[in-house]
PDB file of C-alpha atoms and ligand atoms in Angstrom:
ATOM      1  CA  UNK A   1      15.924  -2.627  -6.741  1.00  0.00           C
ATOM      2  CA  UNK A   2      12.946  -2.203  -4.654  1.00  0.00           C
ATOM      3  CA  UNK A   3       9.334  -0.338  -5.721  1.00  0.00           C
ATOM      4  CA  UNK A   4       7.818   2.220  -3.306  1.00  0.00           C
ATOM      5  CA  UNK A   5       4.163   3.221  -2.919  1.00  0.00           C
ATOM      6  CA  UNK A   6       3.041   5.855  -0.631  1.00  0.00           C
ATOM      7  CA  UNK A   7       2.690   9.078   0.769  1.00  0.00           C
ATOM      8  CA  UNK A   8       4.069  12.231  -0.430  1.00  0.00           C
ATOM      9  CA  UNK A   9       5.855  12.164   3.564  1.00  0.00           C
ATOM     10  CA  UNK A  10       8.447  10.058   2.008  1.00  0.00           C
ATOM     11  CA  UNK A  11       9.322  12.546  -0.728  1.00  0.00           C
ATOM     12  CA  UNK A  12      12.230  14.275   0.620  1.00  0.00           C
ATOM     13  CA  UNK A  13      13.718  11.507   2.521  1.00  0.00           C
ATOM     14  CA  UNK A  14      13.726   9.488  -0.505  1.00  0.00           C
ATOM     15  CA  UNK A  15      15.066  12.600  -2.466  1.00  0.00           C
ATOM     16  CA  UNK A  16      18.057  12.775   0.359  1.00  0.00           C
ATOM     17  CA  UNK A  17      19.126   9.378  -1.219  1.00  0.00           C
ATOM     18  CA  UNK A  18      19.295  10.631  -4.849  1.00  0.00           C
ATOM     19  CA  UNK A  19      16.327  10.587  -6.168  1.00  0.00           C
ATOM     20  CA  UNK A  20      15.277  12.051  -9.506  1.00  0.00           C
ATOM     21  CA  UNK A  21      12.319  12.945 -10.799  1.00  0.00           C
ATOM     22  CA  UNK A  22      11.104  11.553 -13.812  1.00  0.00           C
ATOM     23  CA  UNK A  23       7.929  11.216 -15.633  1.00  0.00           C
ATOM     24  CA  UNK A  24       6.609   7.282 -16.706  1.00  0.00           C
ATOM     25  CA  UNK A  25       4.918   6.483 -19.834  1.00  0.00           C
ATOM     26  CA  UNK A  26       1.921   4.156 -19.513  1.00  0.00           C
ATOM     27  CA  UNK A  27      -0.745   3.391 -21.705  1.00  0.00           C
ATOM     28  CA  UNK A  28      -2.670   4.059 -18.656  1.00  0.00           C
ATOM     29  CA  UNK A  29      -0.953   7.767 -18.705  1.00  0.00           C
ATOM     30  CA  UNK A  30       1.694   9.222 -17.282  1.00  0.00           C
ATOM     31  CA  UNK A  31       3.458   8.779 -13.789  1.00  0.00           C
ATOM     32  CA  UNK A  32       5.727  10.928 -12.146  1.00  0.00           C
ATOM     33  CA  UNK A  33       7.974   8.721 -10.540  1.00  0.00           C
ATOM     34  CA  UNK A  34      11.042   9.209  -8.031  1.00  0.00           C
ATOM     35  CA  UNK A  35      13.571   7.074  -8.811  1.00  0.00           C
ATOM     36  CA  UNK A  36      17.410   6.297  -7.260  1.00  0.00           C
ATOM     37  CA  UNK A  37      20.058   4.014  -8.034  1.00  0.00           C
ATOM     38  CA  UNK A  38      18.093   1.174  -6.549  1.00  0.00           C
ATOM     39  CA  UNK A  39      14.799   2.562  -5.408  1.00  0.00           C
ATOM     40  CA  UNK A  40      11.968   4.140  -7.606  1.00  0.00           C
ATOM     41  CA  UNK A  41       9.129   5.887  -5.710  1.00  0.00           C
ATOM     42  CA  UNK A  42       5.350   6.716  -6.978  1.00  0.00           C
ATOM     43  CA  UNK A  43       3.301   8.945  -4.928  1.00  0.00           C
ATOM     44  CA  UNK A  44      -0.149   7.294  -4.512  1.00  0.00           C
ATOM     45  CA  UNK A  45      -2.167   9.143  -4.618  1.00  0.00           C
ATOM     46  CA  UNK A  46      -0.499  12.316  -6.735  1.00  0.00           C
ATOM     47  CA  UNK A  47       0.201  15.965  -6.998  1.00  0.00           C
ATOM     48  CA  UNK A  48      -2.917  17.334  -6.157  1.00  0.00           C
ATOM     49  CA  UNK A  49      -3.684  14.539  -4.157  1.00  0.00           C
ATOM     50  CA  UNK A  50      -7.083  12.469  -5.361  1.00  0.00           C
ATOM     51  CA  UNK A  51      -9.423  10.459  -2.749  1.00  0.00           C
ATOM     52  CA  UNK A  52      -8.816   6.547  -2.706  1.00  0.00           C
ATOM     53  CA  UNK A  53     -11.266   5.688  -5.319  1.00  0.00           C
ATOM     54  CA  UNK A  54      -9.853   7.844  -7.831  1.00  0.00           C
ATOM     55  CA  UNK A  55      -6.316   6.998  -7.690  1.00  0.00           C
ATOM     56  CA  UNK A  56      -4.930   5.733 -10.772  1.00  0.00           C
ATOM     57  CA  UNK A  57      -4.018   2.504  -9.558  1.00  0.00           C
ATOM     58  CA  UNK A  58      -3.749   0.854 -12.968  1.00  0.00           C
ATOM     59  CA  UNK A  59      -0.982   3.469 -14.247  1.00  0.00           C
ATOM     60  CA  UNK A  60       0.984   3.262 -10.832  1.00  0.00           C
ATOM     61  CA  UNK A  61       1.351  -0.370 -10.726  1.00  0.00           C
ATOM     62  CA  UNK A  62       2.370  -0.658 -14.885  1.00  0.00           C
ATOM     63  CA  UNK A  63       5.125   2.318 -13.935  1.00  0.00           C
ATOM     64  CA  UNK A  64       6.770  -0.311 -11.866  1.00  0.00           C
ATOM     65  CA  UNK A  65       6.612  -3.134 -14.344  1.00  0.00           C
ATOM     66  CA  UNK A  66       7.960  -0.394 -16.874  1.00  0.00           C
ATOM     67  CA  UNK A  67      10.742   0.321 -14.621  1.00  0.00           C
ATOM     68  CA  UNK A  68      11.435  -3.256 -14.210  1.00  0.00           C
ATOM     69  CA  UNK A  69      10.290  -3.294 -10.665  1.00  0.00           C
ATOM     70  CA  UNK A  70       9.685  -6.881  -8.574  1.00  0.00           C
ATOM     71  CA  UNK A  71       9.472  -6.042  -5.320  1.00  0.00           C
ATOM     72  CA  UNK A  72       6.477  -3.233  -4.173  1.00  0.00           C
ATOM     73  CA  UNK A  73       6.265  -1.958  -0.583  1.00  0.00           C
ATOM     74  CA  UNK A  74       2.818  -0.362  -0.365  1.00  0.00           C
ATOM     75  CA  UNK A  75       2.878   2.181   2.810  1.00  0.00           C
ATOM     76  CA  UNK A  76      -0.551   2.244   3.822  1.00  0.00           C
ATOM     77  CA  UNK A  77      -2.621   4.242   6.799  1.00  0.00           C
ATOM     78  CA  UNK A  78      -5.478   1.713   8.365  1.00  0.00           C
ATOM     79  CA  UNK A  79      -7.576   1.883  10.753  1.00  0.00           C
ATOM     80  CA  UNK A  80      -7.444  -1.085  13.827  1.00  0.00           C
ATOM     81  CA  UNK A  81      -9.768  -3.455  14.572  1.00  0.00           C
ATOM     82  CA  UNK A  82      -8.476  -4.690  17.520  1.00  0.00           C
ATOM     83  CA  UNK A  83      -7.890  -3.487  21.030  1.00  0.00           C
ATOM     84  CA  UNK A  84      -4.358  -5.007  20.680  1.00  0.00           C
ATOM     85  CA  UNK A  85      -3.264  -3.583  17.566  1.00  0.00           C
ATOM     86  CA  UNK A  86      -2.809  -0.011  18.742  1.00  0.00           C
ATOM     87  CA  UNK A  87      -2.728   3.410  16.661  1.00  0.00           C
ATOM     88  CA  UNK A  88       1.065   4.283  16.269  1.00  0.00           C
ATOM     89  CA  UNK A  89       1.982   0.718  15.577  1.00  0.00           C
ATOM     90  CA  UNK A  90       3.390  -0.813  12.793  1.00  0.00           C
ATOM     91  CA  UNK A  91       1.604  -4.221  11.040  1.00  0.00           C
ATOM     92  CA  UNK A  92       2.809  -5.770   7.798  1.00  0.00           C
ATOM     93  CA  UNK A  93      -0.553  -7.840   6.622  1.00  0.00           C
ATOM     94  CA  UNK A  94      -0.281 -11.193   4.844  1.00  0.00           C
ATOM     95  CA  UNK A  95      -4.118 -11.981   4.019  1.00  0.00           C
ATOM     96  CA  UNK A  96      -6.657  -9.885   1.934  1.00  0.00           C
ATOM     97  CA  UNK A  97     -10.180  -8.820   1.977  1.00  0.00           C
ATOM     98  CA  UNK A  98     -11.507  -6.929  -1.013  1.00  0.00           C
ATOM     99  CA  UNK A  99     -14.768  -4.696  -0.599  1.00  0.00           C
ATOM    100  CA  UNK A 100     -14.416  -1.957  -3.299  1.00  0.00           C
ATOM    101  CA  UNK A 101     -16.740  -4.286  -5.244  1.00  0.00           C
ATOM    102  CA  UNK A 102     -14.747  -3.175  -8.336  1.00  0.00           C
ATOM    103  CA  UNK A 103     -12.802  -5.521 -10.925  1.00  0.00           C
ATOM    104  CA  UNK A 104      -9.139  -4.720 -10.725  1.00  0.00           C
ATOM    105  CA  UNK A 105      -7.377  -6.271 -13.887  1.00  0.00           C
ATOM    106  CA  UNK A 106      -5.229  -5.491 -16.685  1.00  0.00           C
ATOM    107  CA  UNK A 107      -7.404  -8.229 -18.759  1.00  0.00           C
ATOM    108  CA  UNK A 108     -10.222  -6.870 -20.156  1.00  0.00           C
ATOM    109  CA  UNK A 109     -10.353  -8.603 -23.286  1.00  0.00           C
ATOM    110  CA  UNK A 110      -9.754 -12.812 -22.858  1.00  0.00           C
ATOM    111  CA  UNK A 111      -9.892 -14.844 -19.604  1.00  0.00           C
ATOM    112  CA  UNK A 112      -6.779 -14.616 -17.333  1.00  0.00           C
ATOM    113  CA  UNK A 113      -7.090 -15.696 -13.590  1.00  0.00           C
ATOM    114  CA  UNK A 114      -4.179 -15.088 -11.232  1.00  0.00           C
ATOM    115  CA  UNK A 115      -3.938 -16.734  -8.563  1.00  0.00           C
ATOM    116  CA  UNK A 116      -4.242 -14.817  -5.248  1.00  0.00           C
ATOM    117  CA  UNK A 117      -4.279 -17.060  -2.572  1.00  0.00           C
ATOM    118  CA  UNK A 118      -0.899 -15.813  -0.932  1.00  0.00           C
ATOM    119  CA  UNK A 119      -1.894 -12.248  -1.717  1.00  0.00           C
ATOM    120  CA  UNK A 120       0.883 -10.734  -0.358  1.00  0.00           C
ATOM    121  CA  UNK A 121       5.106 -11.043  -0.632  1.00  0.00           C
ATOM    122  CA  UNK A 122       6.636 -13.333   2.043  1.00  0.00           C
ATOM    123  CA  UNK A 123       9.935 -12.609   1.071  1.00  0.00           C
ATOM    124  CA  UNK A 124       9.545  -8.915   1.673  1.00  0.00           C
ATOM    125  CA  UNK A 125       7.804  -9.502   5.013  1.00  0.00           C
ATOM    126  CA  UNK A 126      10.314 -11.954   6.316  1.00  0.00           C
ATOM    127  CA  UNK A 127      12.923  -8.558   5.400  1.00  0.00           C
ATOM    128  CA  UNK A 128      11.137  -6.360   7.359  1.00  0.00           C
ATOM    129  CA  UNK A 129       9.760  -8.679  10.520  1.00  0.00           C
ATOM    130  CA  UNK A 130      12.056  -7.268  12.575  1.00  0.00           C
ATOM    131  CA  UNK A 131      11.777  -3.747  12.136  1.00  0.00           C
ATOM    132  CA  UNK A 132       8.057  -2.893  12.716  1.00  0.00           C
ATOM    133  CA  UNK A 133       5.285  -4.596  15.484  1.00  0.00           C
ATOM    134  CA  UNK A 134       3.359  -7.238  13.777  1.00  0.00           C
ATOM    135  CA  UNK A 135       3.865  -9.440  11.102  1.00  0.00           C
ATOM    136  CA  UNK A 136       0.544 -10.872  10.085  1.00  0.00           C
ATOM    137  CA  UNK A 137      -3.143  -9.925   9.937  1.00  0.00           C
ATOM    138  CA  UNK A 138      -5.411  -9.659   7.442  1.00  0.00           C
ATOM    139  CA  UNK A 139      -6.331  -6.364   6.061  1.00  0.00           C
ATOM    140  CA  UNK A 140      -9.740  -5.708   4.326  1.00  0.00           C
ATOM    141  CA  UNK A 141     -10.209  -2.784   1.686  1.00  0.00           C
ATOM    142  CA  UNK A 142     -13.774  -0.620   1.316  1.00  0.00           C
ATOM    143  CA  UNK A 143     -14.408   1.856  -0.785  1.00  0.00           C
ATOM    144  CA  UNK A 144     -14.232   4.783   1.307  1.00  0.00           C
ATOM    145  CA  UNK A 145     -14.174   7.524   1.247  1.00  0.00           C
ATOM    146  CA  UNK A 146     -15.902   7.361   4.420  1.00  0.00           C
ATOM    147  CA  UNK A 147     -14.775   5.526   7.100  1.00  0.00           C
ATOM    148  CA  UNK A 148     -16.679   2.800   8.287  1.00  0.00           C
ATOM    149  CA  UNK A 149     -19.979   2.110  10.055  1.00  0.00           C
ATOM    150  CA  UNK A 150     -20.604   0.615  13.267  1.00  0.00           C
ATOM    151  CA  UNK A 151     -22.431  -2.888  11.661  1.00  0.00           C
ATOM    152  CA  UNK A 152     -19.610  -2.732   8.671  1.00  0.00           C
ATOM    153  CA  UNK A 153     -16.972  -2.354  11.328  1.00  0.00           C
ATOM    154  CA  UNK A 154     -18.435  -5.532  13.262  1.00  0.00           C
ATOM    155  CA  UNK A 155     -18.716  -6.947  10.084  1.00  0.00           C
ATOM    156  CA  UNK A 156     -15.084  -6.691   9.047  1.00  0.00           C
ATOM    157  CA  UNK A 157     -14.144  -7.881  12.657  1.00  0.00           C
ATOM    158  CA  UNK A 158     -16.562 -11.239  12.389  1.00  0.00           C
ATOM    159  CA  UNK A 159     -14.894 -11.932   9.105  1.00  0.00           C
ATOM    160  CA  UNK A 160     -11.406 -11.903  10.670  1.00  0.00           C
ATOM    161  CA  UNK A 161     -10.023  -8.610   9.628  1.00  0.00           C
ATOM    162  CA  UNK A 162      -7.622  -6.884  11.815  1.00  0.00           C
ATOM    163  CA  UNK A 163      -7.218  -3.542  10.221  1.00  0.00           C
ATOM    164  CA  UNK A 164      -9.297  -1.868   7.588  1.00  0.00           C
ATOM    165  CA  UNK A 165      -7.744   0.738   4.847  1.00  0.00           C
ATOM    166  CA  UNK A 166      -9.015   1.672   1.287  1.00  0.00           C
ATOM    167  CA  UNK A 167      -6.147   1.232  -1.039  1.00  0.00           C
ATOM    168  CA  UNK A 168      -4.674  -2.381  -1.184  1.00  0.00           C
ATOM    169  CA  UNK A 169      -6.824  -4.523  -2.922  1.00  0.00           C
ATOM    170  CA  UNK A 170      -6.063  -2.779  -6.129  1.00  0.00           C
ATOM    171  CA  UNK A 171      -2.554  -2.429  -5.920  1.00  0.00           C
ATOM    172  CA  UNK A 172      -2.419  -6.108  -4.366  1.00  0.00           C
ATOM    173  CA  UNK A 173      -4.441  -7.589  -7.180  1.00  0.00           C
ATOM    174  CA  UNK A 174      -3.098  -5.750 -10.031  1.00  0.00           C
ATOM    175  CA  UNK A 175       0.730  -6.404  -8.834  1.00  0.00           C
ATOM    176  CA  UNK A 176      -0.279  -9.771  -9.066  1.00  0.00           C
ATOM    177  CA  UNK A 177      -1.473  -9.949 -12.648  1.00  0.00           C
ATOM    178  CA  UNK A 178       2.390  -7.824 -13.577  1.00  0.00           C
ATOM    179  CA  UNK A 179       4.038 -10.553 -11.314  1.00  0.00           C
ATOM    180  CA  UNK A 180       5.496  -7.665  -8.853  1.00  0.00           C
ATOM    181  CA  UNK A 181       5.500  -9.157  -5.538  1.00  0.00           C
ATOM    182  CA  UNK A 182       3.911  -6.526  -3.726  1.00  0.00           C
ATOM    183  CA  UNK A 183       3.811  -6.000   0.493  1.00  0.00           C
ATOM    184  CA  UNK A 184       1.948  -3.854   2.413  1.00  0.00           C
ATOM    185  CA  UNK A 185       3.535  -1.931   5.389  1.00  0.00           C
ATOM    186  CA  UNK A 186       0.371  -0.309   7.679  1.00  0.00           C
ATOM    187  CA  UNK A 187       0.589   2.554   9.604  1.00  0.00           C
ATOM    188  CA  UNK A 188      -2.221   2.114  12.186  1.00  0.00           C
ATOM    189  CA  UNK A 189      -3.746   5.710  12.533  1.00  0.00           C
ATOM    190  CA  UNK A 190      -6.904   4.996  14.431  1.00  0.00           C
ATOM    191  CA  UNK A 191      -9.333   2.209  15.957  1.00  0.00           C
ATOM    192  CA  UNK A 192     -12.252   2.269  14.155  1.00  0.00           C
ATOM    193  CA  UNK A 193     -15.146   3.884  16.291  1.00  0.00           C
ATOM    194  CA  UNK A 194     -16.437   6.879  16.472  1.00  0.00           C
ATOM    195  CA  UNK A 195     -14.061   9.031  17.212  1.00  0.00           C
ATOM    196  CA  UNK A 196     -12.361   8.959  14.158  1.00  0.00           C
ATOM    197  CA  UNK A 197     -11.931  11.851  12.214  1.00  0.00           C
ATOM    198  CA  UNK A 198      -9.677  12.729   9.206  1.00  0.00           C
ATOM    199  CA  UNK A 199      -7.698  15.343  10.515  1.00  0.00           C
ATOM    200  CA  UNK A 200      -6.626  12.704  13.579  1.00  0.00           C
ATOM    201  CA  UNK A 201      -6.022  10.743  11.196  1.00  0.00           C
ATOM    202  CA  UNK A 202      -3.232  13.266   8.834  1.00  0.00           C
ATOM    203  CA  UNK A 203      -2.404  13.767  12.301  1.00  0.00           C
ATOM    204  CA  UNK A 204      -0.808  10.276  13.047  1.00  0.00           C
ATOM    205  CA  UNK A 205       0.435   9.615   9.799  1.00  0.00           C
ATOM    206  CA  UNK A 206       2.586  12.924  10.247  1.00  0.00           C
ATOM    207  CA  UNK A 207       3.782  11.822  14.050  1.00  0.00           C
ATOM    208  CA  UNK A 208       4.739   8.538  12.228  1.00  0.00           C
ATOM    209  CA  UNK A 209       6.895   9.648   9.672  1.00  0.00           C
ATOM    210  CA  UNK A 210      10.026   9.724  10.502  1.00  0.00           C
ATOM    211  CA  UNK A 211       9.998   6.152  11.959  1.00  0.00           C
ATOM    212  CA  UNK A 212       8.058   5.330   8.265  1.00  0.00           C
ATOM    213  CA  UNK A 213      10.978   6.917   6.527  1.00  0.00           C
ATOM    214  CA  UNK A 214      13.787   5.082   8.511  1.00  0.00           C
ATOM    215  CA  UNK A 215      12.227   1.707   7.483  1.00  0.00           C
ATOM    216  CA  UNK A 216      12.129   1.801   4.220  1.00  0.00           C
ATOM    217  CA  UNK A 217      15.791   3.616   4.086  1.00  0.00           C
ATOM    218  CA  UNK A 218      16.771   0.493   5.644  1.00  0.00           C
ATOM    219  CA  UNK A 219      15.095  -1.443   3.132  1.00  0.00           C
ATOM    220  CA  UNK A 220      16.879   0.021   0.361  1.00  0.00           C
ATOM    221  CA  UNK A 221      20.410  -0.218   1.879  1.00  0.00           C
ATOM    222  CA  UNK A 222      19.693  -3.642   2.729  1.00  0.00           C
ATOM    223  CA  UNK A 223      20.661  -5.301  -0.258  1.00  0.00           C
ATOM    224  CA  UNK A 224      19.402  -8.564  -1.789  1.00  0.00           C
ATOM    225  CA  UNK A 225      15.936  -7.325  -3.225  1.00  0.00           C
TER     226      UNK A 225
HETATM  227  N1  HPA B   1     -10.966   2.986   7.849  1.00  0.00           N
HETATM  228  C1  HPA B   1     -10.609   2.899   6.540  1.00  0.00           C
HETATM  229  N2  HPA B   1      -9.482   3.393   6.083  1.00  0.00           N
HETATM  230  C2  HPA B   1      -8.645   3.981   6.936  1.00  0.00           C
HETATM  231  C3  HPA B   1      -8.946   4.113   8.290  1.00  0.00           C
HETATM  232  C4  HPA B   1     -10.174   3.585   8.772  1.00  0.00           C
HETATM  233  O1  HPA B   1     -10.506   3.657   9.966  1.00  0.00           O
HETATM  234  N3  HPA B   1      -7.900   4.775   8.877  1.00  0.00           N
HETATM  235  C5  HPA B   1      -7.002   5.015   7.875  1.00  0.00           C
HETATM  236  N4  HPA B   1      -7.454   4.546   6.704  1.00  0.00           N
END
């Protein structure tokens, strides 16, 4: 039974494998989930869509511990900070840089520390290796919504990140804290620089759909998760 976090470009593939729609109770509120004999899938960022920082990352994530989720794929647009990692390519991260500057946690009210050193789920990336371009990198988070600077894009790159988005951090650390082991899968859409724009951006996540799509259907039939 695998957990799937992403765009609403998944929807009707997903829906061509059975999928139902149902509705999640959370105490965090409700989520409209898809979910299939062994797949459930949450739309990000909803139905009207909402910007990155208002997602409601805390009512996602408990929707899959409801369900009785342990495995997450998170599909995830970045940007590239690397002349090798190029737009249209495929990276599944395994390290972490968080600068929402928010606290993500389901503990507000004694001391709990997870421990995040391996932020990310090496049994899910050693299942999908083969079918993307990279395996590896490490993928930093800002706030958005704007994309990034010049000096915060040099920034990122001095500190060792290889591709920026502004989604993971939450989902990473909160998955975490519900003991979902939770993978990213990034869709590079652009190299950050100044010729970025958002509708370039929509752009490549639509050209890389289908191939988006076919991965994680061969996720699910894959069985052993
Ligand atoms: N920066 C941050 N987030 C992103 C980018 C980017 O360049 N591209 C897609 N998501």
């Amino acid at each position: 039974m695998i957990g799937i976090i992403g765009g609403s470009g998944l929807y009707s593939g997903l829906k061509e494998l059975g999928g139902e729609e149902r509705k999640v109770r959370t105490k965090f509120g409700d989520v409209p989930v898809l979910a299939g004999e062994n797949f459930v899938f949450i739309s990000r960022h909803g139905n009207p869509p909402v910007p990155p920082h208002m997602v409601k990352y805390h009512a996602n994530i408990d929707a899959f511990r409801a369900m009785r989720i342990k495995y997450v794929v998170a599909i995830s647009s970045v940007g590239s900070l690397r002349n090798d990692i190029a737009p249209g390519s495929i990276v599944l991260p395994d390290d972490l840089l968080d600068f929402t500057g928010r606290v993500w946690t389901y503990h507000n009210d004694e001391p709990v520390h997870a421990n995040l050193y391996e932020p990310f789920c090496p049994e899910l990336r050693e299942k999908l290796e083969k079918m993307v371009d990279r395996s590896g990198g490490t993928y930093a988070t800002t706030k958005g919504p704007q994309f990034e600077t010049r000096a915060e894009a040099n920034m990122l790159r001095t500190l060792g990140a290889d591709v920026v988005g502004m989604t993971v951090a939450p989902e990473a650390r909160l998955a975490r804290e519900l003991d979902i082991c939770y993978q990213p899968i990034c869709l590079v859409v652009n190299y950050v620089d100044g010729n970025t724009t958002h509708e370039n951006t929509v752009s490549m996540v639509k050209k890389m759909e289908s191939r988006i799509s076919e991965i994680v259907r061969e996720l699910i039939k894959s069985d052993g998760i």
